[in-house]
Each structure stands twice: as structure tokens, then as C-alpha cells.
mmCIF file of C-alpha atoms in Angstrom:
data_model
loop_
_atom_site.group_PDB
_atom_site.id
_atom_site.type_symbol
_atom_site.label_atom_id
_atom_site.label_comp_id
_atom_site.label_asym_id
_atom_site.label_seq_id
_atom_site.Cartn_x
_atom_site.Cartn_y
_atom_site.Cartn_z
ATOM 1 C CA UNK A 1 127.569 13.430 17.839
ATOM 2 C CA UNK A 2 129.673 15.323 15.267
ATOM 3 C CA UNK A 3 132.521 17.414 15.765
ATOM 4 C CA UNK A 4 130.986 20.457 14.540
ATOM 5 C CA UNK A 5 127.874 19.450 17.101
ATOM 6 C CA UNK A 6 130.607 19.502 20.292
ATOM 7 C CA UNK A 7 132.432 22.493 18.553
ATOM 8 C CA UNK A 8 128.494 24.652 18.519
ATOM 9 C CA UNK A 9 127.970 22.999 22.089
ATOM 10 C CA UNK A 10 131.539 23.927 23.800
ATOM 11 C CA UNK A 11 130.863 27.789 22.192
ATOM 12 C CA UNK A 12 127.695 28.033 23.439
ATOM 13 C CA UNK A 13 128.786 26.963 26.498
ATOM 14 C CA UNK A 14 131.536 29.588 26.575
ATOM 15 C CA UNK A 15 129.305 32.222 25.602
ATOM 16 C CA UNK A 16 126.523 30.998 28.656
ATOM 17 C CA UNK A 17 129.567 31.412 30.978
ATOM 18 C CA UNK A 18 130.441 35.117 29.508
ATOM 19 C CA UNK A 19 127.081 36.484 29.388
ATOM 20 C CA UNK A 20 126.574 34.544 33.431
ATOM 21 C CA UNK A 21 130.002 36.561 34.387
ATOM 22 C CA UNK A 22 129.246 39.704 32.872
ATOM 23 C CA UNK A 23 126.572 39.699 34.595
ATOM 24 C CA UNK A 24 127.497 39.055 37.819
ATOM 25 C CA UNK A 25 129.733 41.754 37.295
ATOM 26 C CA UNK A 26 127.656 44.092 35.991
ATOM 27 C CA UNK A 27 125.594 43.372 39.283
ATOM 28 C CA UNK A 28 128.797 44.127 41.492
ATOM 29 C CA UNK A 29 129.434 46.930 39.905
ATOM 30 C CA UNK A 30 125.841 49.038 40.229
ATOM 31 C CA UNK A 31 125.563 47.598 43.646
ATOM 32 C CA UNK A 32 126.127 50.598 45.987
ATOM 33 C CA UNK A 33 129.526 50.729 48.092
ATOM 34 C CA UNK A 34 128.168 49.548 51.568
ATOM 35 C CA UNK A 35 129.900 50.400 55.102
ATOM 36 C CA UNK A 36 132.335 48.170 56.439
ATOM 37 C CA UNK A 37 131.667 45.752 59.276
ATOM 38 C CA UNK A 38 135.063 46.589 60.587
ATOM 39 C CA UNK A 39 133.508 49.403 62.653
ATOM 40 C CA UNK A 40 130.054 48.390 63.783
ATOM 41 C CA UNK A 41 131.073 48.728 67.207
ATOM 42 C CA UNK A 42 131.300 52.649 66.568
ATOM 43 C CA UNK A 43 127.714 52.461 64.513
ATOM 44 C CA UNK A 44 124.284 54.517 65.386
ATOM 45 C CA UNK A 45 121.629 52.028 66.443
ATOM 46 C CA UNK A 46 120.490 50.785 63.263
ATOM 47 C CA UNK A 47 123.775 50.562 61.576
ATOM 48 C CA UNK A 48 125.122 53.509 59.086
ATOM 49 C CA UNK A 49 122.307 53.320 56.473
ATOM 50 C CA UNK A 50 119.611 53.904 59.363
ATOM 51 C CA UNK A 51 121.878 56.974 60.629
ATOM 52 C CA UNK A 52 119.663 59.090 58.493
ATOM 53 C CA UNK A 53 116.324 58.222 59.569
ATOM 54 C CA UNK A 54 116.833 56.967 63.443
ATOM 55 C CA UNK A 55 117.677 59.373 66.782
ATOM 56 C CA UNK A 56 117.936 62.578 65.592
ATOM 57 C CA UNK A 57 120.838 64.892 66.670
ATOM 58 C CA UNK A 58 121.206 68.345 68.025
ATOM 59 C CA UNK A 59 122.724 70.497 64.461
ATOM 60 C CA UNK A 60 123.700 73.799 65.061
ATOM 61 C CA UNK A 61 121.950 76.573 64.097
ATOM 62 C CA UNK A 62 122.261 76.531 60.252
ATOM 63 C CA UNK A 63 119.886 76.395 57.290
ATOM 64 C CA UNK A 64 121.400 75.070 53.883
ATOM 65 C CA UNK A 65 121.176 78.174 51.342
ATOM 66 C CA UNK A 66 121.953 77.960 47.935
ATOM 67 C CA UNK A 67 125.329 76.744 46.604
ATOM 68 C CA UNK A 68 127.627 78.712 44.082
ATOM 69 C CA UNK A 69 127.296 82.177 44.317
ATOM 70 C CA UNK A 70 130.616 84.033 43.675
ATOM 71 C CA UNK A 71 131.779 81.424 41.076
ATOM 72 C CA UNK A 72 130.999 77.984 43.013
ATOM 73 C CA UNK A 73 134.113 77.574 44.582
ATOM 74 C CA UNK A 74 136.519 78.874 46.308
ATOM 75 C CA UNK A 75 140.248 77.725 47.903
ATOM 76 C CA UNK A 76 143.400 78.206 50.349
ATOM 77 C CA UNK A 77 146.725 76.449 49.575
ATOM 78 C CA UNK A 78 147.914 74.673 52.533
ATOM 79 C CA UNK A 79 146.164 71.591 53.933
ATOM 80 C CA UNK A 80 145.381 70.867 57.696
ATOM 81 C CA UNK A 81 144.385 68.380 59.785
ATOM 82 C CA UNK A 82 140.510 67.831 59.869
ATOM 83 C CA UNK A 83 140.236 65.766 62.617
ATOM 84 C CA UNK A 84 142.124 68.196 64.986
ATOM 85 C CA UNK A 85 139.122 70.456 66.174
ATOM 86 C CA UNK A 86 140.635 73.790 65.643
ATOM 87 C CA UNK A 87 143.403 74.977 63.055
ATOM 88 C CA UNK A 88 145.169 78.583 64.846
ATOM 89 C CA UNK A 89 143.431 80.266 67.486
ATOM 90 C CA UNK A 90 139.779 81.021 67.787
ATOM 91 C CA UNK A 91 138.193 84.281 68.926
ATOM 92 C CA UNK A 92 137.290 85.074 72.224
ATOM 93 C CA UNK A 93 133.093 84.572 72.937
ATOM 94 C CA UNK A 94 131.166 86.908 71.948
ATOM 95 C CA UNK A 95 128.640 88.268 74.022
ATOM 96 C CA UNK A 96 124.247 87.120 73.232
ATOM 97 C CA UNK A 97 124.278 88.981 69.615
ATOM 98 C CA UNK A 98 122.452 92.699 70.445
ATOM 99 C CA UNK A 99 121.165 95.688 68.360
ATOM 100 C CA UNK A 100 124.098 97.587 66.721
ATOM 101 C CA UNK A 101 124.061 100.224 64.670
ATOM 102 C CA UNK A 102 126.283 99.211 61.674
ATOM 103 C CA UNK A 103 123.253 96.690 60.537
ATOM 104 C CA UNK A 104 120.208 97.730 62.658
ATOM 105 C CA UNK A 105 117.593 100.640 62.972
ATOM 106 C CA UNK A 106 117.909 101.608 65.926
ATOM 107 C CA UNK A 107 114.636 103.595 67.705
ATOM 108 C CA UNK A 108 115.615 105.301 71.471
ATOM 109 C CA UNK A 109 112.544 105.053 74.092
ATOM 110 C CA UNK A 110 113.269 107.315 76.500
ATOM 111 C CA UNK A 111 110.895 106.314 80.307
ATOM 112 C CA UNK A 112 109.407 108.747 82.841
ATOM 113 C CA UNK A 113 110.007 105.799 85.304
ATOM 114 C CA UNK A 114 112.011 102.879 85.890
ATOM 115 C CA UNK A 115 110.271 99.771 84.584
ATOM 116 C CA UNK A 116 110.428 96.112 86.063
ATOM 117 C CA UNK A 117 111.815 93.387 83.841
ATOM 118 C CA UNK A 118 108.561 91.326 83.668
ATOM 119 C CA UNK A 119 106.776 94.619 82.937
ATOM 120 C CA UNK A 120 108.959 94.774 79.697
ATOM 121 C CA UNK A 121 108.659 90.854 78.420
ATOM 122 C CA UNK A 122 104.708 91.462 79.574
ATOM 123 C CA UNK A 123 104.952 93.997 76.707
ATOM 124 C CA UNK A 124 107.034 92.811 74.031
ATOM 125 C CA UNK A 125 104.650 92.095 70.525
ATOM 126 C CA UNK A 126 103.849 88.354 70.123
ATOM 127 C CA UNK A 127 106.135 88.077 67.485
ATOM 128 C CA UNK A 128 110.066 89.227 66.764
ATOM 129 C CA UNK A 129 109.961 90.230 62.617
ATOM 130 C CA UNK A 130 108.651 93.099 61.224
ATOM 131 C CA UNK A 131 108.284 91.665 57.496
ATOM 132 C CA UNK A 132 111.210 89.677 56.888
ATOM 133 C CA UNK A 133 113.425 91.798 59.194
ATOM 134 C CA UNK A 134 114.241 90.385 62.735
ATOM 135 C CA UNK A 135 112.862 93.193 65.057
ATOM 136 C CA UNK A 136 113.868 93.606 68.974
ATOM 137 C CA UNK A 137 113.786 94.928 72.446
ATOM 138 C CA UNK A 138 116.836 96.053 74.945
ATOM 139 C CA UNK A 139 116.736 97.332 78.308
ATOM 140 C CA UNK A 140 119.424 99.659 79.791
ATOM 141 C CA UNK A 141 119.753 97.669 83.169
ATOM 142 C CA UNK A 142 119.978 99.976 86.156
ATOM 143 C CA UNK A 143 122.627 97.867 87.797
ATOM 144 C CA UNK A 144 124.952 96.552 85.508
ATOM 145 C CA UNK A 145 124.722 99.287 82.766
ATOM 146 C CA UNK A 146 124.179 97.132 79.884
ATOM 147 C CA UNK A 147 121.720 96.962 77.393
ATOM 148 C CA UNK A 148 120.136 93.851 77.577
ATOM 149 C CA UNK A 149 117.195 91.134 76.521
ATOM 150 C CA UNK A 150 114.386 91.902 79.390
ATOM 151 C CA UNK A 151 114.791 89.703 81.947
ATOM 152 C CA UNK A 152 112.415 88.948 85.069
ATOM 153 C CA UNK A 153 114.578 90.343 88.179
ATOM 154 C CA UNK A 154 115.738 93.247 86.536
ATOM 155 C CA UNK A 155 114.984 97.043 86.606
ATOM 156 C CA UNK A 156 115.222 99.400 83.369
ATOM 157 C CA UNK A 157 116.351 102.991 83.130
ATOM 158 C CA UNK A 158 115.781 103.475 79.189
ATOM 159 C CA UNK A 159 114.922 101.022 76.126
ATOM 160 C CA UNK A 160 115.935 100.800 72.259
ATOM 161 C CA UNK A 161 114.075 99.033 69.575
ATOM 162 C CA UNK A 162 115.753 97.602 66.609
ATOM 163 C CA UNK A 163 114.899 96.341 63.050
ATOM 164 C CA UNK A 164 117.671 94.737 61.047
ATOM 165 C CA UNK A 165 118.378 97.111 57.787
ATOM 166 C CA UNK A 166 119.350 94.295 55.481
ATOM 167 C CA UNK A 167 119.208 90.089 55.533
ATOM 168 C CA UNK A 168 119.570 87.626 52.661
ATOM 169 C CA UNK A 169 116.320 88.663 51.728
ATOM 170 C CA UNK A 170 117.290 91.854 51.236
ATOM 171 C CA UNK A 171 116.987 95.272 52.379
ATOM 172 C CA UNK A 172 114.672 96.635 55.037
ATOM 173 C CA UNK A 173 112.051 98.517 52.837
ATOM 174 C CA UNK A 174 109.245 101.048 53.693
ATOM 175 C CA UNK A 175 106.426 98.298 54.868
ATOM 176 C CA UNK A 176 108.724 96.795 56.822
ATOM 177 C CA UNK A 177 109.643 100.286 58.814
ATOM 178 C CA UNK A 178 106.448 100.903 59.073
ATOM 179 C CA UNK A 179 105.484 97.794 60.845
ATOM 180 C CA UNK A 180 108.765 97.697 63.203
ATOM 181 C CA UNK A 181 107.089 101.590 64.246
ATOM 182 C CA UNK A 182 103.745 100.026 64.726
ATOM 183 C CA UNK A 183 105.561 97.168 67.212
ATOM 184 C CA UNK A 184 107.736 99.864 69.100
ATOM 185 C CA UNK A 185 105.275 102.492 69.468
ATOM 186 C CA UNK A 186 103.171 99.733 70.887
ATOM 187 C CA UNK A 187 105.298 98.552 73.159
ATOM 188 C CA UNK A 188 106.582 102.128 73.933
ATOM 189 C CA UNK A 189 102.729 102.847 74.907
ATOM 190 C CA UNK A 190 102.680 99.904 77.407
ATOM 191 C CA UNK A 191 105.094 100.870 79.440
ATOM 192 C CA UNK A 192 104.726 104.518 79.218
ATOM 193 C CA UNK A 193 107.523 105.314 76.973
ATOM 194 C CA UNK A 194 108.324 107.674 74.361
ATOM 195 C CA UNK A 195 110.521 106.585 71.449
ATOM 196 C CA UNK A 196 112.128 108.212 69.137
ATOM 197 C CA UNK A 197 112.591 107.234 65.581
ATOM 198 C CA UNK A 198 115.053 107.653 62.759
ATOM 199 C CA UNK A 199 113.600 109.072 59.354
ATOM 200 C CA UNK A 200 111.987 106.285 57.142
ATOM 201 C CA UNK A 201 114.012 107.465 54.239
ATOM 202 C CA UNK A 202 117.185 107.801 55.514
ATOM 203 C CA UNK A 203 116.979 104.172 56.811
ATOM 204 C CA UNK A 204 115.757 103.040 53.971
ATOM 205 C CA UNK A 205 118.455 104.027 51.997
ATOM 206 C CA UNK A 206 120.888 103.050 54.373
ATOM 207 C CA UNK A 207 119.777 99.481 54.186
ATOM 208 C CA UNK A 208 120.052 99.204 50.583
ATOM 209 C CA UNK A 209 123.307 100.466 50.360
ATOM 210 C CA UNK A 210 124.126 97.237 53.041
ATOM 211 C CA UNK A 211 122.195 95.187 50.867
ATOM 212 C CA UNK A 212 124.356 96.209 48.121
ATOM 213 C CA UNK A 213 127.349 95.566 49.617
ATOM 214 C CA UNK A 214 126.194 91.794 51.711
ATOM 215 C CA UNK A 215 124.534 90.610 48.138
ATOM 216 C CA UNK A 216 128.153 91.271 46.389
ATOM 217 C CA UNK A 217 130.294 89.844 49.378
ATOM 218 C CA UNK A 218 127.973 86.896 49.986
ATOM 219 C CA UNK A 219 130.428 83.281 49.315
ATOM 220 C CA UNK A 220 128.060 80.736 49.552
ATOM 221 C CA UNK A 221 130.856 77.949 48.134
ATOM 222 C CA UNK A 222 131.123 74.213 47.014
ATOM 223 C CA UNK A 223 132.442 70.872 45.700
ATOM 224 C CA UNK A 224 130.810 67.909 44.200
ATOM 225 C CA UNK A 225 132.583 65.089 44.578
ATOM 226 C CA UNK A 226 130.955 62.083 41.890
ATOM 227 C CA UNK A 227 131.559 58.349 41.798
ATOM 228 C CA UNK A 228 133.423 57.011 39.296
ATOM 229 C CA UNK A 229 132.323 53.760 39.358
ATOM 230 C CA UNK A 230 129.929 51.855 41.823
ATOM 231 C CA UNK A 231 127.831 54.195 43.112
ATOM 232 C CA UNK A 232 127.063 55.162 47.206
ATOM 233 C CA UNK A 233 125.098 53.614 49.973
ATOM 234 C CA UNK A 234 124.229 56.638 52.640
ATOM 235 C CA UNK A 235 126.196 54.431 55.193
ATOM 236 C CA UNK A 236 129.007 54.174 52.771
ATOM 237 C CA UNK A 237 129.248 58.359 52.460
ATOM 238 C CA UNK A 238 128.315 58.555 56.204
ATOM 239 C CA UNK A 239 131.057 56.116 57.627
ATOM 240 C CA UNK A 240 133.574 57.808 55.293
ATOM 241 C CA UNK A 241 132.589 61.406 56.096
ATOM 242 C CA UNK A 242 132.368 60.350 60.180
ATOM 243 C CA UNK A 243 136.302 59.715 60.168
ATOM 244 C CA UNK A 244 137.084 63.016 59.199
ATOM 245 C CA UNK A 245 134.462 64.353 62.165
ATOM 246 C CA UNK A 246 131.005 65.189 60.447
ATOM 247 C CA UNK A 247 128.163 63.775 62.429
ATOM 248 C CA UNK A 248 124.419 63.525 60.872
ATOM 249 C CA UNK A 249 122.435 66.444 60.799
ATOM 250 C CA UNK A 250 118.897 66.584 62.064
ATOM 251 C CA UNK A 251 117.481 66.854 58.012
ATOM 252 C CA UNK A 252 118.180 62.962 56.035
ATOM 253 C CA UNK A 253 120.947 63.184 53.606
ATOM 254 C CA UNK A 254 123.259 65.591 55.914
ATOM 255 C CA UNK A 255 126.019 65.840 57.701
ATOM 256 C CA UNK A 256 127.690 68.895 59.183
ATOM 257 C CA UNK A 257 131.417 69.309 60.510
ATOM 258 C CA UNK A 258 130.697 71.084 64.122
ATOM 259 C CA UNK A 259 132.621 74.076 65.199
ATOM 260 C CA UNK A 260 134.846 73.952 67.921
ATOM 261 C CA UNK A 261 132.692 76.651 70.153
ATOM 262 C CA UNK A 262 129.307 75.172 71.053
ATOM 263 C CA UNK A 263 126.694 77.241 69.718
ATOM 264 C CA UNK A 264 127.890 78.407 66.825
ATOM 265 C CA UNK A 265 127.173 77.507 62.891
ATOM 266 C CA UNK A 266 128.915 74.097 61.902
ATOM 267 C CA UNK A 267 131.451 74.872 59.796
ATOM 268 C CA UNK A 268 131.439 72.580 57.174
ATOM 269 C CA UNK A 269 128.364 70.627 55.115
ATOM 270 C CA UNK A 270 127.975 67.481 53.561
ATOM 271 C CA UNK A 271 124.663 66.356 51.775
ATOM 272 C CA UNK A 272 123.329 64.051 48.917
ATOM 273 C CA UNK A 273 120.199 62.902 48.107
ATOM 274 C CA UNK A 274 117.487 62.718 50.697
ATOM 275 C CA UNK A 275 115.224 60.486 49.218
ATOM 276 C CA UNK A 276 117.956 57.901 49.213
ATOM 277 C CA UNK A 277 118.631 58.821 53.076
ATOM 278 C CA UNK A 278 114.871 57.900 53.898
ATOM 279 C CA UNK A 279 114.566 54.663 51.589
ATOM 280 C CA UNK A 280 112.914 52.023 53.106
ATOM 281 C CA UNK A 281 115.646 50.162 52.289
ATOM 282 C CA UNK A 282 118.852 52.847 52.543
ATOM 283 C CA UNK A 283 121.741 49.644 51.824
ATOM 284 C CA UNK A 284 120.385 49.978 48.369
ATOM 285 C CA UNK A 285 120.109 53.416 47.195
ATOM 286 C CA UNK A 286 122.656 54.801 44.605
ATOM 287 C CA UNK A 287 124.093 58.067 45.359
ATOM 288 C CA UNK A 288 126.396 59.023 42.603
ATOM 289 C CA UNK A 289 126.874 62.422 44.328
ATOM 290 C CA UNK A 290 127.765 64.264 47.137
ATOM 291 C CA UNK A 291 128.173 68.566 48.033
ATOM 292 C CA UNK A 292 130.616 69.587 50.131
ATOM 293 C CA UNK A 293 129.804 73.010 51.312
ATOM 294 C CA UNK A 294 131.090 76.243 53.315
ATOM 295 C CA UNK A 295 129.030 79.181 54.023
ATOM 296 C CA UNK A 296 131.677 81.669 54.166
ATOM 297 C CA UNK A 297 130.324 84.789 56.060
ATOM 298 C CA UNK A 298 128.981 82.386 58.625
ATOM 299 C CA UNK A 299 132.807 80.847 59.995
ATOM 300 C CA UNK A 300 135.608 82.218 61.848
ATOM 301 C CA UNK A 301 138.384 83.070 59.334
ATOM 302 C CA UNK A 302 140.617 81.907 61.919
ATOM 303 C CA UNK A 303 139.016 77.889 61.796
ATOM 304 C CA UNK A 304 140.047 77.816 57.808
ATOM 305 C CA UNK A 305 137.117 76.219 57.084
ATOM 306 C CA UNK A 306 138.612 75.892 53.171
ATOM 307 C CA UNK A 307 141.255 74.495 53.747
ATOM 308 C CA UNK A 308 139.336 71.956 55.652
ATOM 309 C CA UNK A 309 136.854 71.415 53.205
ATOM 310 C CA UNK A 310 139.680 71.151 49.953
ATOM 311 C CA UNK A 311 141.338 68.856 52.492
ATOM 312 C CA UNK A 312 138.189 66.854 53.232
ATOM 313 C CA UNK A 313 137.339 66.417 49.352
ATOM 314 C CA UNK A 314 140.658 65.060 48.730
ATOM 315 C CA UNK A 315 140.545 62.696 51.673
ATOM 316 C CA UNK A 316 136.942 61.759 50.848
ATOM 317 C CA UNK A 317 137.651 61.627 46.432
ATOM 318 C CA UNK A 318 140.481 59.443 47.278
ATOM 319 C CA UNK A 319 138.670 56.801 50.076
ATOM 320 C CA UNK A 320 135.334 56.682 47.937
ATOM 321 C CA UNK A 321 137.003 56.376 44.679
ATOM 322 C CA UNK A 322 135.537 59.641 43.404
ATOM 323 C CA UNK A 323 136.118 62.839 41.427
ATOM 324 C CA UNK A 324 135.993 66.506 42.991
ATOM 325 C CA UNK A 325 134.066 68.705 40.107
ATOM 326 C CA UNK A 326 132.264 72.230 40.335
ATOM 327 C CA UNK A 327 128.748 72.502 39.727
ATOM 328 C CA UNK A 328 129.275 72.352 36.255
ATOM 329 C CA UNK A 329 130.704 68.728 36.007
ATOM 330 C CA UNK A 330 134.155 69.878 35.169
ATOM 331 C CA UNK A 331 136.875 68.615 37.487
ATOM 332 C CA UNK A 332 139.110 70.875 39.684
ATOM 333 C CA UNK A 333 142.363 70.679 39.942
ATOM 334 C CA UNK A 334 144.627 71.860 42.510
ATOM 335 C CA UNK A 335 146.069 75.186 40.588
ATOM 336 C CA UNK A 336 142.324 76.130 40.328
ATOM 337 C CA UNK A 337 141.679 75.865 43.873
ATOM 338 C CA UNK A 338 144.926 78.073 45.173
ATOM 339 C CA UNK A 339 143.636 80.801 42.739
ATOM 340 C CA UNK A 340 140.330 80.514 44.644
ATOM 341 C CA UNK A 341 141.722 79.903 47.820
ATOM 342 C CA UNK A 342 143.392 83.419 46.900
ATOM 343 C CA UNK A 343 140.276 85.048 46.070
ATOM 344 C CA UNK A 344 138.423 84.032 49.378
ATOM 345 C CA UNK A 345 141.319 85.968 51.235
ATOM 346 C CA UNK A 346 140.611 89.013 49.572
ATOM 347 C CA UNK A 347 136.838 88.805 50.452
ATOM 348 C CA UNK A 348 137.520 88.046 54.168
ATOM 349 C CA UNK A 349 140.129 91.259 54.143
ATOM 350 C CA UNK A 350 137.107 93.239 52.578
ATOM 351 C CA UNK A 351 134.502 91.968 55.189
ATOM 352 C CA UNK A 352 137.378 92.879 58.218
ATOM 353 C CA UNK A 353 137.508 96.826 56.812
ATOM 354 C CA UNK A 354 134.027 96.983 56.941
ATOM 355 C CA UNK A 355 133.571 95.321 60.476
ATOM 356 C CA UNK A 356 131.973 92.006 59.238
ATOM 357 C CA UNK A 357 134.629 90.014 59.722
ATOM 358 C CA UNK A 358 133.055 86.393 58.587
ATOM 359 C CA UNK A 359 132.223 84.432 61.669
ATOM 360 C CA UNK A 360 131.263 87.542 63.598
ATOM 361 C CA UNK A 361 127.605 87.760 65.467
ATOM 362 C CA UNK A 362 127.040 90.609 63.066
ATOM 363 C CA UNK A 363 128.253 88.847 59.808
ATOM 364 C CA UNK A 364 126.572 85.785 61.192
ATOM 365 C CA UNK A 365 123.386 88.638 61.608
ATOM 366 C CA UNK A 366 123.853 90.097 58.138
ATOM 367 C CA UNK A 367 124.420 87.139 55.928
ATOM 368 C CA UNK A 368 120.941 84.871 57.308
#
């Protein structure tokens, strides 16, 4: 054999080996990130990529609206500790949420005779919208003075119906009025009362002037953070997100941060892909994405839930080896976020004057 024959053979050789490593490297490289083993005594049955798709768990009461109205994102300075469950001091409970004037129409029915609670719920219309509006009944219990839900037990001096004059969508309009009338004068009928209603118009108006104000103080806000290398597995995302206290939602492909009060809306959201979530095969689906986002109207100003969520990107960019963009693709940067962060005080200082203070049952009303 020639030298020029060994010389071709020893090349090719090389080149075997190079095209072998690249790709086994290529391979390692678009193989999704997978949980570590470290913590399987902490996993859901079924391991981190089953999370998703196995035992479903109680979420609080929160549907995922649209991201990146009022600019996409918004930010406060400071960072705080997201696995401590509160950051200052929350509100006091508030009482069940009840018909109030500032966001409701609100129809007196005054009663020739005292009625019995199961007299009321016996009357009550089989359903609790008129249109898109939530519509409902309150008693004026004889012993405690309160205006209340009916309840069996109870006796009633007086009742009020109410339809909600704006929601996100939109303002209480003249179909709608005339159907919460139909529902109250029915139920008015029942149990021999007489109501007394507002004029259409004037209500009317009134809820598009709230309308006007929710749709232009509505922060629905939110980060992407993108891989930027080796993409995702969901158990990879979900083991990183559960050490900074999100737990899976009940829909595949989300996670929520819980508020500290039971019963109220979680406070943070996490989500990515849900097709990957409910592969048959989760270890190997790609997620090159994930949204971080904070419904603002809908948390306590006092939790900071943006500082917690600019502090959870960080933490999460950083352990994932990813990038924290808006929903444009273009990266933010820290002197972006404190001019946000800046911006979302104003807007909870403007909800406080008008007596929506974010987090409140009637923001929480208002801004659903």
C-alpha cells in the first residue's frame, strides 16, 4: 500500500471521526434539558414530565387572558425573596364579594312581608348572567342587618338585584338591561315584591364611562424567557419553576405561583406549550419558550407580584440558561424594567383614587 493510499485512508478516517462527533453533538445539543434525578424523592407520581398530564390540582380561580396590553411589560426596582410567601403585609379578608354601587346596577325590591330564605333561592332565575354581565340577588337579613346571598334559615326584610355595569367584555348595554329587568321583575313577582329600577339610559351610560376607564387601566403584563441553546423538557421548566414555589395548574403547560390567602387569584403564571405538556412522550418535547405572566388588577399591590415575577425571570434565565425578551423578541434589560416597574406604580395609584385598588373584590369584579 502506498503512502498516498495510508495518507487518503488516515483522512478519511479523521473526517469519519468528525462527522461521528459532530454528530453526537449535534444530538446532545437538540436533546431537551431533562429534570435532575437529584430530586425524585420530591417528584409527582410519574416523575416531572408526567406532572402535566397526571393528578390534577386545585388552581385558583383564574383564567389566562391575553398577554401585553399596556406595552407587554411592566417592572419595580428592588428584588425579593420568592420563596418567602408574602413580601409586606397583606390586607385584611374581605368579606363574600356583594353588589356595590361603584360597578353594579343596582334595582331596590321593596316586600309587603318578610320572606323565608328558601322562599328566595326557590325563586332566584336558573341562571346568574344577564348577557355577558354577572347578575344577582341579596337579602337584607332581619337579624344580622346585612345584605346577604339567600340562605335557607334566614328571614328577609327587603331585596336588591344587581347587574355588573362593565367586565372585560365590556360595558353593560341595552339588551343586557333589559334581560337583568326581565330576571328581577321575575323574581320580584315570586315573592311578591316590587322593585324599583334605575333608568336604562342613565345606566347605560354609566357603564361605558367604567368601561372606558377599566379598558385603559387594564395591565395584563409579561416576559418570555427563550433558550439559548438546548431546548426544554416540561419536567425541566417544571422542576426549575417548582423551587421558586409554582405548582402545576389544572390546564397542561401551566403553572401558577399561589397567593398567600387561600381563595384568591394566584399571583403569578407560568406556561409554554401545551401540546408538548400532553406528548405521549413529554422527556422529548422541545420547548424553546416560556411566559411569565401577572395580571395586574387581579393582585394585592401589597404581595409585589413584579417584583416577584422580574425576580423569578432572572432566577429562572439564569438556572435554564435562557434569555428574558418581550413579546417582540427583543431582550430586556434591567434599566427597561425600573422604567416599567415605575409606570405600574402610577397605574396602581390611579386604580386606589378611584376605589379599585388592584387585588380588591371589586377590581378582581371589574377586570374578569
Amino acid at each position: 500500500m502506498s503512502n498516498l493510499t495510508v495518507g487518503l485512508a488516515i483522512i478519511g478516517g479523521l473526517l469519519l471521526a468528525a462527522v461521528v462527533a459532530h454528530g453526537a453533538w449535534t444530538s446532545r445539543r437538540n436533546t431537551p434539558r431533562q429534570a435532575s434525578t437529584e430530586e425524585s424523592d420530591t417528584l409527582p407520581p410519574g416523575g416531572y414530565d408526567e406532572a402535566f398530564t397526571g393528578t390534577e390540582r386545585n388552581e385558583p380561580t383564574f383564567d389566562p387572558l391575553p398577554i401585553g396590553a399596556e406595552g407587554g411589560a411592566h417592572s419595580d426596582a428592588d428584588g425579593g425573596n420568592l420563596i418567602d410567601p408574602m413580601l409586606g403585609k397583606l390586607p385584611a379578608p374581605e368579606k363574600k364579594p356583594g353588589l356595590d354601587a361603584l360597578i353594579d346596577v343596582i334595582a331596590n325590591i321593596a316586600l309587603d312581608n318578610h320572606v323565608s330564605g328558601e322562599a328566595a333561592i326557590a325563586a332566584m332565575p336558573p341562571t346568574r348572567r344577564a348577557g355577558s354581565k354577572p347578575f344577582a340577588v341579596e337579602g337584607l337579613n332581619e337579624a344580622t342587618r346585612q345584605w346577604e346571598t339567600p340562605e335557607n334559615g334566614a328571614w328577609y326584610e327587603a331585596f336588591q338585584a344587581g347587574v355588573q355595569l362593565a367586565n372585560r367584555t365590556g360595558a353593560l348595554n341595552e339588551i343586557e338591561y333589559s334581560e337583568f329587568v326581565m330576571k328581577a321583575q321575575a323574581f320580584a313577582d315570586t315573592i311578591n315584591g316590587t322593585p324599583d329600577f334605575p333608568e336604562m339610559l342613565d345606566e347605560v351610560a354609566r357603564g361605558r364611562e367604567l368601561d372606558q376607564f377599566a379598558s385603559s387601566h387594564d395591565a395584563q403584563l409579561s416576559f418570555t424567557l427563550r433558550a439559548r441553546s438546548a431546548a426544554w423538557s416540561p419536567g425541566y421548566v417544571h422542576q426549575n419553576a417548582a423551587r421558586l414555589g409554582f405548582v402545576a395548574g389544572v390546564i397542561p403547560g401551566r403553572m401558577v405561583l399561589s397567593s398567600a390567602e387561600p381563595g384568591l387569584p394566584p399571583l403569578l403564571g407560568l406556561s409554554f406549550d401545551t401540546q408538548a405538556a400532553m406528548a405521549e412522550d413529554p422527556a422529548q418535547s422541545a420547548i424553546r419558550e416560556v411566559t411569565l405572566s401577572l395580571d395586574v388588577p387581579q393582585v394585592y399591590r401589597t404581595e409585589q407580584p413584579f417584583v416577584r415575577m422580574r425576580e423569578a425571570a432572572q432566577i429562572l434565565a439564569e438556572g435554564m440558561d435562557g434569555v428574558i425578551t418581550d413579546d417582540n423578541g427583543h431582550m430586556l434589560q434591567p434599566e427597561a424594567m425600573d422604567v416599567i416597574g415605575a409606570d405600574l406604580e402610577k397605574l396602581y395609584d390611579t386604580l386606589d383614587a378611584r376605589d379599585l385598588s388592584a387585588g380588591s373584590v371589586l377590581a378582581r369584579r371589574l377586570f374578569s
